Structure formats: C-alpha cells, structure tokens
Amino acid sequence: MSSLEWAASALQAFDGAVAASKGFRSREGQRRMAEHVARTLSVATLGKAEKSNLPQESQIGAVSGADEPVRAIAVIQAGTGVGKSLAYCAPAIALALARNTRVMISTATVALQEQLVNKDLPALAALLPEPFRFALAKGRGRYVCKLKLERLTGMAADGAAAEHGSHGEEGDNFEDDLFADEEAGEGASRAVRPPHEVAARLQFHTGIAQALDRGVWDGDRDSLDAQPAADLWAPMAADAASCTGKHCPSFNGCVYYERRKTLVGAQVIVVNHDLLLSSLNNRLLPELDNCLLILDEAHHLPATALAQFACRMDLGRHAWAERLAQRAVRVGVRLEVTEVADIPMHASQMRQALQQVERLVMELYGEALQTGLANAFNATGRNTSRARLPLGELPEALQGPLGRVAHHASGFLDALRVIASALRAEMRDQPALARRLSAMYAQLGALAPRLEQTLDTAQLLLRDATPGAAPAAKWFTLEVDGDLATLQAHASPLLPGATLRNNLWNKVRGAVLTSATLTSCGRFDFFLRESGLHGLHEEGVATTLEVPSPFDYAKQGKLIAVETRADPREAAAYVAEMVKALMRDLADVRHGALVLFTSREQLRMAVEALTSRLKSIVLLQTAMPRQQLMATHRHRVAEGLPSIIFGMQSFGEGLDLPGKLCESVFIAKLPFASPDDPVSEARAEWLRTVGRDPFTELVVPATAIRLAQWVGRAIRSEDDRASVYCYDRRLVRTSYGQRLLQGLPAFALTTVCAAEVAVVV
C-alpha cells in the first residue's frame, strides 16, 4: 500500500469513527487536523522499511537522499473544543494497524493519561472496525516492590534497631541492613526516629502489605486512596538500580513486570513525557524509529527535557560512598571479582576530592551563600541560597578536584557494574540463593544511583561549551533545615531545543506534537526553537498547522483589563491596590470563579482581605488536595451556591470547569516566570553576551503561552459565557502587552480603571 493509500485509509477510519459516534457532529477543524496527522504519519519510514514510491512533491517532510529514511513531524495547535484526542488517535491507530506498528502517546499530566486510557481509547475501540489493544506505561517507581515490602515489614518487626540499621556485627546477614540507607542516606546526622514513629511506619507498611496480599490493592501508587508521603513510599518503591528482574524470587508476582506484560501486545501505549525521555537509551518503550509518536500537551516538552537532563550532587555528605564501597567489597570478594581491589581506593579518593571541592566552594562562594541565606530567611527554618557561575565558567581551582571526582566515580562505577553482572550470573546459576542474592543486589542498588549522579554532575560541571554554543548552567546551593546544612553542586543544559534535537529527534521517524498553546503571540517560532524543531521545520521535515477553536469568543467572553494606578513592578503598592479591586469584583460572583495568583504573598494578602461572606465561599489551593477541592467546588455550584477557587500557577492549566463552574477568571498579575530561576538566569546572561534580547526572545513568548493557558480556563464549551479579568495594566499599556493580546482568544476587550466597578457576567 502506498503512502497516499495509507493516508486515505486512516482518514476514512476517522470519518467512520465520527459518523458512528453518538452525539458527535462533524467539525471542520477536527477533520483538518485528522487529515494532517494522517498525511504526516503515512509518509514516515519506519524500521528498515524501504522508502515509499510516493512522488517527491507529496512527501511531507521527506529527507533528501535515496538511502535515507523519510522523517515527518507535524506541530499542530488545536484550540479548545477542536477535539484533538480523536483527531490524532483515530488516524494514528488506523495507520499503526495497517503498517503493523504501534502508536505511543505521551502526555504531560496524569489527568490526560487517565482520560485517554479510561475514556477516549475505550470509546474509540468501539468505533473503529479493526480491534486494538491499549495500555498505560508508568515509571517503575510508581509500583511497589514486593521483595522490598517483605523486607520492610520483617525488618521493622524486629524492632526499632532494625529500622535504623543498628545490627552490630553484620556477618553473612549484612543484607538485613537493606533499607536503612534509603532513609539514612539523606544524611547520617538525621535524628533517630522516636519509637512511636517507628511503630506508625510499621503499621503503615504492614497495612499496605496486607492490602496487596488480599488483592484489595493492586500495587500501583496512584490507585491508593491517599497518596503516601515520599519518605514512606520510597523504601518500598520499585527501582531499576536494585531490581534483579527475572532473577528475583518475587519476579513471577512482580507488580511492575506484570504491568509491563500488558505492553507487549498493545498497539497503543500511553506514557508521559518524563518516562519517554528517561527511556531514550534503553528498551523499556517501543523504538522511536519504528513507531508512531504522539506528543500531547507538547508545550511542556522543553521544560521536561531540561529537568530530565539536569543533575546535582552532594558536596558535604559523603558517608554513602563509604557504605557503598564496604558493601561492594564484601559482595565482590564473595563472588571473587578481581576489580573489587580498586574500589577502596576509588571511594577514598573520590571522597577526598569531594571534600576539597566543598572547601573550595565555601572559600569562593561562602560569603555570597551566607548572605543569600540571611535574605531568604523564613518562619519554617528552611532556607536556601544559590551562587551561580557566570557564563558557566568553572574556576580553575575547582577543575582539578572535580576532575578527580569524575575519574574516581567512573572507576568506582565500572567496578560496581562488574560486581552486578557477577551477581546476576550467580542468581542464574544458584536459583536456590536467589532471595539472598537479590538482597545483596538491592544493597548495592540503593546507593549506586548517587554514584551515577555524582559522575554525571562532575562531568557536566567540567564540560566547556564549544565555540559559539551555549554553555551549561552551573550553580551551587546551600540549604539550612534546622540544624542540618546541605551544600550541593548543580548543572543543567541551557537550551532545551539542543537537548531534544540531540537525544529525541535524531531517533524519531514519524511524530505529531499538539496542544492548545503551541503558538506564542500568534507564531510557532518560539515553540519550534524551544522544542528543537526549528531546523527541521526549515528543512521541511517538520510542518505546522493551527486549528482554531470552534468557539465564538467575541460573543461568549469578555476580557476586562483593570488598570491600577500603581506600577505592577512596585510590588507592595500594586498588590494592595489589586487586592482592593479584586475584593470588589469577587463580591459580585454568583456561581463558580477562579482566581490565579503569581506569588504566595499575593495569595496571603488576598486571603487577609476577605470579608466574612467571601471567606465562606473561597476554596484555597493550599488548604486541601486538588481532587477534594474540585469536588467541593462542583458540589457548591450544583447546589446553586457561589464558589471561588484561589489558586497558584499550577491551577492555571488543566482545570476543566465548564458552564457555571467557572464564569469568571481573575488574573492577579501577568504570569512571568520566576526571575531567579538559575537556568533562565544563565540563558538570559548568555543571550546578552551574543547581542540578543532575552526579554523579547524568551520572557515575553513564554509568558504568552502561560497567559493563554490561564485565559483558556474561562470558555470550555460552545454554551459557556465567561469574563476574564486581568489587573496588570501592562497588558494594554505596553508594546509587549499588545503581543500578548495577539495570542489570546478574540474576546471583547474592555479597559477600566481599578477604581471603577466592573460587572461580572
């Protein structure tokens, strides 16, 4: 079948699904999107398949060269109400079935994953003529490790001493210390848990184990009624470093591997951006050159990439290295691994080098860090300060010690890999000892990631930028939490586009990126650059399509720009005036409303200004879990009562509150990113050195996307009527404000003075 025939067949599948859907009606924009998805994915060369015989002029994204595979990537902005899930799912799945391949759908949020797996895909499966299977892939850490849980409950039952790793002579039972490092690893100076806390932890883990044994719980963290605290979940969570796979005595009943079995026969796999990027160099997910990739909520991809490839290491706490070395030596000697002889030297030299780095950092940056701590003081007693390296230039004094850290961490890690390989071989040859050997493996695996992190951080800190390229962002932090001080070194790539280009797009053949907010100020340029697709767009490999919302924004909504007298840059005066105007406008709310703040100080002052009536109808994001807050809000509105949500930036995206649930959105201030983010700071600094303007090139476009998301909370259906209030006068008084307006829905715009009374729809 030719590419044209594949595309036509995929579009026919979409049309059939729409026709068979109850309550669905044909949407021009949705079909345009489906057609573009079908045409794009049909021409991509997958696996080792030969290039299509499609005429060159019809090959979207074709790469020149007879022996080169065709790559095709579509970047599609689909406005609210387009129905983008069906527009990409139906043609992509039909193509995958026709081409005997798979579709991988990646999202940024759990909410969309659940919508796809629990609603959209089951509905589509009933509509398409050919059956397909789908599965949800999660990171290993979302599942419980049965072996860890078994050890945890048995260990805790032996008393508090066992929980804290106080075993005296370890002898052959050194694996009894299996989980102590996971709690103590964050610092040897942490206080010993009081007996009542030990008992509470034992009760929790025992209850979890019983629920798992009875089948009441399936081992998935997300299916628990209440999410456990990180320090309760981490000791029992599955992780790659301590997992022995098929050699584990609990392998046949392993929750993680049982879930992975569902992926084997699935034609559609739903993942998230974090898992996608963390799996690039292993075989946990389908190979990107042999599957069709859909990236929904794609505007999150650049930030996810930076977070994924950033790294950090402790400079002041090194006891973990000694513990890891001791365990590695004991296991290595038992297995007769010759490389074990080098481990004590590598561990000792690495620790000495880390201590030297710590001393030099405090000599070079201690005053700045201490000053920063004084300025960052807060009532919780937990404060953090930062010292960033200008242009990522590492002082010469640190280069030698960090080089030694990297050298010895690398040698240590090489020896660990040999020991791990020997352990797996022993498990294979001695199945009767599998449980005991798995415990040994877990002992090493619990601390090995810290060694890998140390190596990665040292290497990135030492890396010099090539001429003309952006340097890495590099900085040190000092955190004080009560009596505990933590000094850390950090490094991060500066440009998400380069990171994605070098690690993701060089593997992908056919992909669709979509979101309601991919354009910034009306253009795709910013997203293409941030996502690493700018060059591919110029080459014709990546194409863009904007599908507008079917909503009549001019009739359905109003944008009210409230101008304060105070300059928004004068924080105290502005917040006081803004809060006064906000209180006046909130008094007129009759149904549901959402107020979005850009800082906790704004939120605090607004809460303090609430009248007794408003206090009774305001729901604070900080006061209850999100799911509970939304349920309360919906119940109040359903009962005919007013309900106002006070939220921070995270509430500006992903909330779907149609109709009366959100008739008004109040934006306290333009949502500029935090000015003290070290990566953003470093990037702005670099741009200035090469003669570019970071405010115009970075700040305004990023704010435009964020503002569009916030404003997008207002109109969620064709029947909605809503008003959006923005109290930041810069939206209408500045040239960049006009650019921001270009990226917003075409609401009827009204400008009022903060002293005037506005009417809420």
Coordinates of N, CA and C in Angstrom, one line a residue, residues 612-696:
S612 N -16.1 38.3 55.7 CA -16.6 37.1 56.3 C -17.5 36.3 55.3
R613 N -18.2 37.0 54.4 CA -19.0 36.3 53.4 C -18.1 35.6 52.4
L614 N -17.1 36.3 51.9 CA -16.2 35.8 50.9 C -15.4 34.6 51.5
K615 N -15.0 34.7 52.8 CA -14.3 33.6 53.4 C -15.1 32.3 53.3
S616 N -16.4 32.4 53.4 CA -17.2 31.2 53.5 C -17.4 30.6 52.1
I617 N -17.0 31.3 51.0 CA -17.2 30.7 49.7 C -15.9 30.5 48.9
V618 N -14.7 30.9 49.6 CA -13.4 30.7 48.9 C -12.8 29.4 49.3
L619 N -12.3 28.7 48.3 CA -11.6 27.5 48.4 C -10.1 27.7 48.1
L620 N -9.2 27.4 49.1 CA -7.8 27.7 48.9 C -7.1 26.4 48.4
Q621 N -6.3 26.6 47.3 CA -5.5 25.5 46.8 C -4.6 24.9 47.8
T622 N -4.1 25.7 48.8 CA -3.2 25.3 49.8 C -3.8 24.6 51.0
A623 N -5.2 24.6 51.0 CA -5.9 24.1 52.1 C -6.3 22.6 52.0
M624 N -6.4 22.1 50.8 CA -6.8 20.7 50.7 C -6.3 20.1 49.4
P625 N -6.3 18.8 49.2 CA -5.9 18.1 48.0 C -6.7 18.6 46.8
R626 N -6.1 18.6 45.6 CA -6.8 19.2 44.4 C -8.1 18.5 44.1
Q627 N -8.1 17.2 44.2 CA -9.3 16.4 43.9 C -10.4 16.7 44.8
Q628 N -10.1 16.9 46.1 CA -11.1 17.2 47.1 C -11.7 18.6 46.9
L629 N -10.7 19.5 46.6 CA -11.1 20.9 46.3 C -12.1 21.0 45.1
M630 N -11.8 20.3 44.1 CA -12.6 20.3 42.9 C -14.0 19.7 43.2
A631 N -14.0 18.7 43.9 CA -15.3 18.0 44.3 C -16.2 19.0 45.1
T632 N -15.6 19.7 46.1 CA -16.3 20.6 46.9 C -16.8 21.8 46.0
H633 N -16.0 22.2 45.1 CA -16.4 23.3 44.2 C -17.6 22.9 43.4
R634 N -17.5 21.8 42.8 CA -18.6 21.3 41.9 C -19.9 21.1 42.7
H635 N -19.8 20.6 43.9 CA -21.0 20.4 44.8 C -21.6 21.7 45.1
R636 N -20.8 22.7 45.5 CA -21.4 24.0 45.8 C -22.1 24.6 44.7
V637 N -21.5 24.6 43.5 CA -22.1 25.2 42.3 C -23.4 24.5 41.9
A638 N -23.4 23.2 42.0 CA -24.5 22.4 41.7 C -25.7 22.7 42.7
E639 N -25.4 23.1 43.9 CA -26.4 23.4 44.9 C -26.9 24.9 44.7
G640 N -26.3 25.6 43.7 CA -26.7 27.0 43.4 C -26.0 28.0 44.3
L641 N -24.9 27.5 44.9 CA -24.1 28.4 45.8 C -22.9 29.0 45.0
P642 N -22.5 30.2 45.4 CA -21.2 30.7 44.8 C -20.0 29.9 45.4
S643 N -19.0 29.8 44.5 CA -17.8 29.1 45.0 C -16.6 29.7 44.2
I644 N -15.6 30.1 44.9 CA -14.4 30.8 44.3 C -13.2 30.0 44.7
I645 N -12.4 29.6 43.7 CA -11.1 28.9 43.9 C -10.0 29.9 43.9
F646 N -9.2 29.9 44.9 CA -7.9 30.7 44.9 C -6.8 29.7 44.6
G647 N -6.1 30.0 43.5 CA -5.0 29.1 43.1 C -3.8 29.8 42.7
M648 N -2.7 29.0 42.7 CA -1.4 29.5 42.2 C -1.2 29.1 40.8
Q649 N 0.0 29.2 40.3 CA 0.2 29.0 38.8 C -0.2 27.6 38.3
S650 N -0.1 26.6 39.2 CA -0.4 25.2 38.7 C -1.9 25.1 38.4
F651 N -2.7 25.9 39.0 CA -4.1 25.9 38.7 C -4.5 26.6 37.4
G652 N -3.5 27.2 36.8 CA -3.8 27.9 35.5 C -3.9 27.0 34.3
E653 N -3.7 25.7 34.6 CA -3.7 24.8 33.4 C -4.3 23.5 33.9
G654 N -5.0 22.9 33.0 CA -5.5 21.5 33.2 C -6.9 21.5 33.9
L655 N -7.4 22.6 34.5 CA -8.7 22.6 35.1 C -9.8 22.7 34.0
D656 N -10.7 21.8 34.0 CA -11.8 21.8 33.1 C -13.1 22.1 33.8
L657 N -13.5 23.4 33.9 CA -14.6 23.8 34.6 C -15.6 24.5 33.7
P658 N -16.4 23.7 33.0 CA -17.4 24.3 32.1 C -18.6 24.9 32.7
G659 N -19.3 25.7 31.9 CA -20.6 26.3 32.4 C -20.4 27.1 33.6
K660 N -21.3 26.9 34.6 CA -21.4 27.8 35.8 C -20.2 27.5 36.7
L661 N -19.5 26.4 36.5 CA -18.3 26.1 37.3 C -17.3 27.1 37.3
C662 N -17.2 27.9 36.1 CA -16.2 28.9 36.0 C -16.7 30.0 35.1
E663 N -17.5 30.9 35.6 CA -18.0 32.0 34.8 C -17.1 33.3 34.9
S664 N -16.1 33.2 35.7 CA -15.1 34.3 35.8 C -13.8 33.8 36.2
V665 N -12.8 34.4 35.5 CA -11.4 34.1 35.8 C -10.7 35.4 36.1
F666 N -10.0 35.5 37.3 CA -9.4 36.7 37.8 C -7.9 36.4 37.8
I667 N -7.1 37.2 37.0 CA -5.7 37.1 36.9 C -5.0 38.2 37.7
A668 N -4.4 37.9 38.8 CA -3.8 38.9 39.7 C -2.7 39.7 39.0
K669 N -1.9 39.1 38.2 CA -0.7 39.7 37.6 C -0.3 38.9 36.4
L670 N 0.4 39.5 35.4 CA 0.8 38.7 34.3 C 1.8 37.6 34.8
P671 N 1.6 36.4 34.3 CA 2.4 35.3 34.8 C 3.8 35.1 34.3
F672 N 4.6 36.1 34.6 CA 6.0 36.0 34.2 C 6.7 34.9 35.0
A673 N 7.6 34.2 34.5 CA 8.3 33.2 35.2 C 9.2 33.8 36.3
S674 N 9.5 33.0 37.3 CA 10.3 33.4 38.4 C 11.6 34.0 37.9
P675 N 12.0 35.2 38.3 CA 13.2 35.9 37.8 C 14.5 35.2 38.3
D676 N 14.4 34.4 39.3 CA 15.6 33.9 39.9 C 15.9 32.4 39.6
D677 N 15.2 31.9 38.6 CA 15.5 30.5 38.2 C 16.9 30.5 37.6
P678 N 17.8 29.6 38.1 CA 19.2 29.7 37.7 C 19.4 29.4 36.2
V679 N 18.6 28.5 35.6 CA 18.8 28.1 34.2 C 18.3 29.3 33.4
S680 N 17.2 29.9 33.7 CA 16.7 31.1 33.0 C 17.7 32.2 33.1
E681 N 18.2 32.4 34.3 CA 19.2 33.5 34.5 C 20.4 33.3 33.6
A682 N 20.9 32.0 33.6 CA 22.1 31.7 32.8 C 21.9 31.9 31.3
R683 N 20.7 31.5 30.9 CA 20.3 31.6 29.5 C 20.2 33.1 29.1
A684 N 19.6 33.9 29.9 CA 19.5 35.3 29.6 C 20.8 36.0 29.6
E685 N 21.7 35.6 30.5 CA 23.1 36.1 30.5 C 23.8 35.8 29.2
W686 N 23.7 34.5 28.8 CA 24.4 34.1 27.6 C 23.8 34.9 26.3
L687 N 22.5 35.0 26.3 CA 21.9 35.7 25.1 C 22.4 37.2 25.1
R688 N 22.5 37.8 26.2 CA 23.0 39.2 26.2 C 24.5 39.3 25.7
T689 N 25.3 38.3 26.0 CA 26.7 38.3 25.6 C 26.8 38.1 24.1
V690 N 25.8 37.5 23.4 CA 25.8 37.3 22.0 C 24.9 38.4 21.3
G691 N 24.6 39.4 22.0 CA 23.9 40.5 21.4 C 22.4 40.3 21.2
R692 N 21.8 39.4 21.9 CA 20.3 39.2 21.8 C 19.6 39.6 23.0
D693 N 18.3 39.9 22.9 CA 17.5 40.4 24.0 C 16.7 39.3 24.6
P694 N 17.0 38.8 25.8 CA 16.3 37.7 26.5 C 14.8 38.1 26.8
F695 N 14.5 39.3 27.1 CA 13.1 39.7 27.4 C 12.2 39.4 26.2
T696 N 12.7 39.9 25.0 CA 11.9 39.8 23.8 C 11.9 38.3 23.3

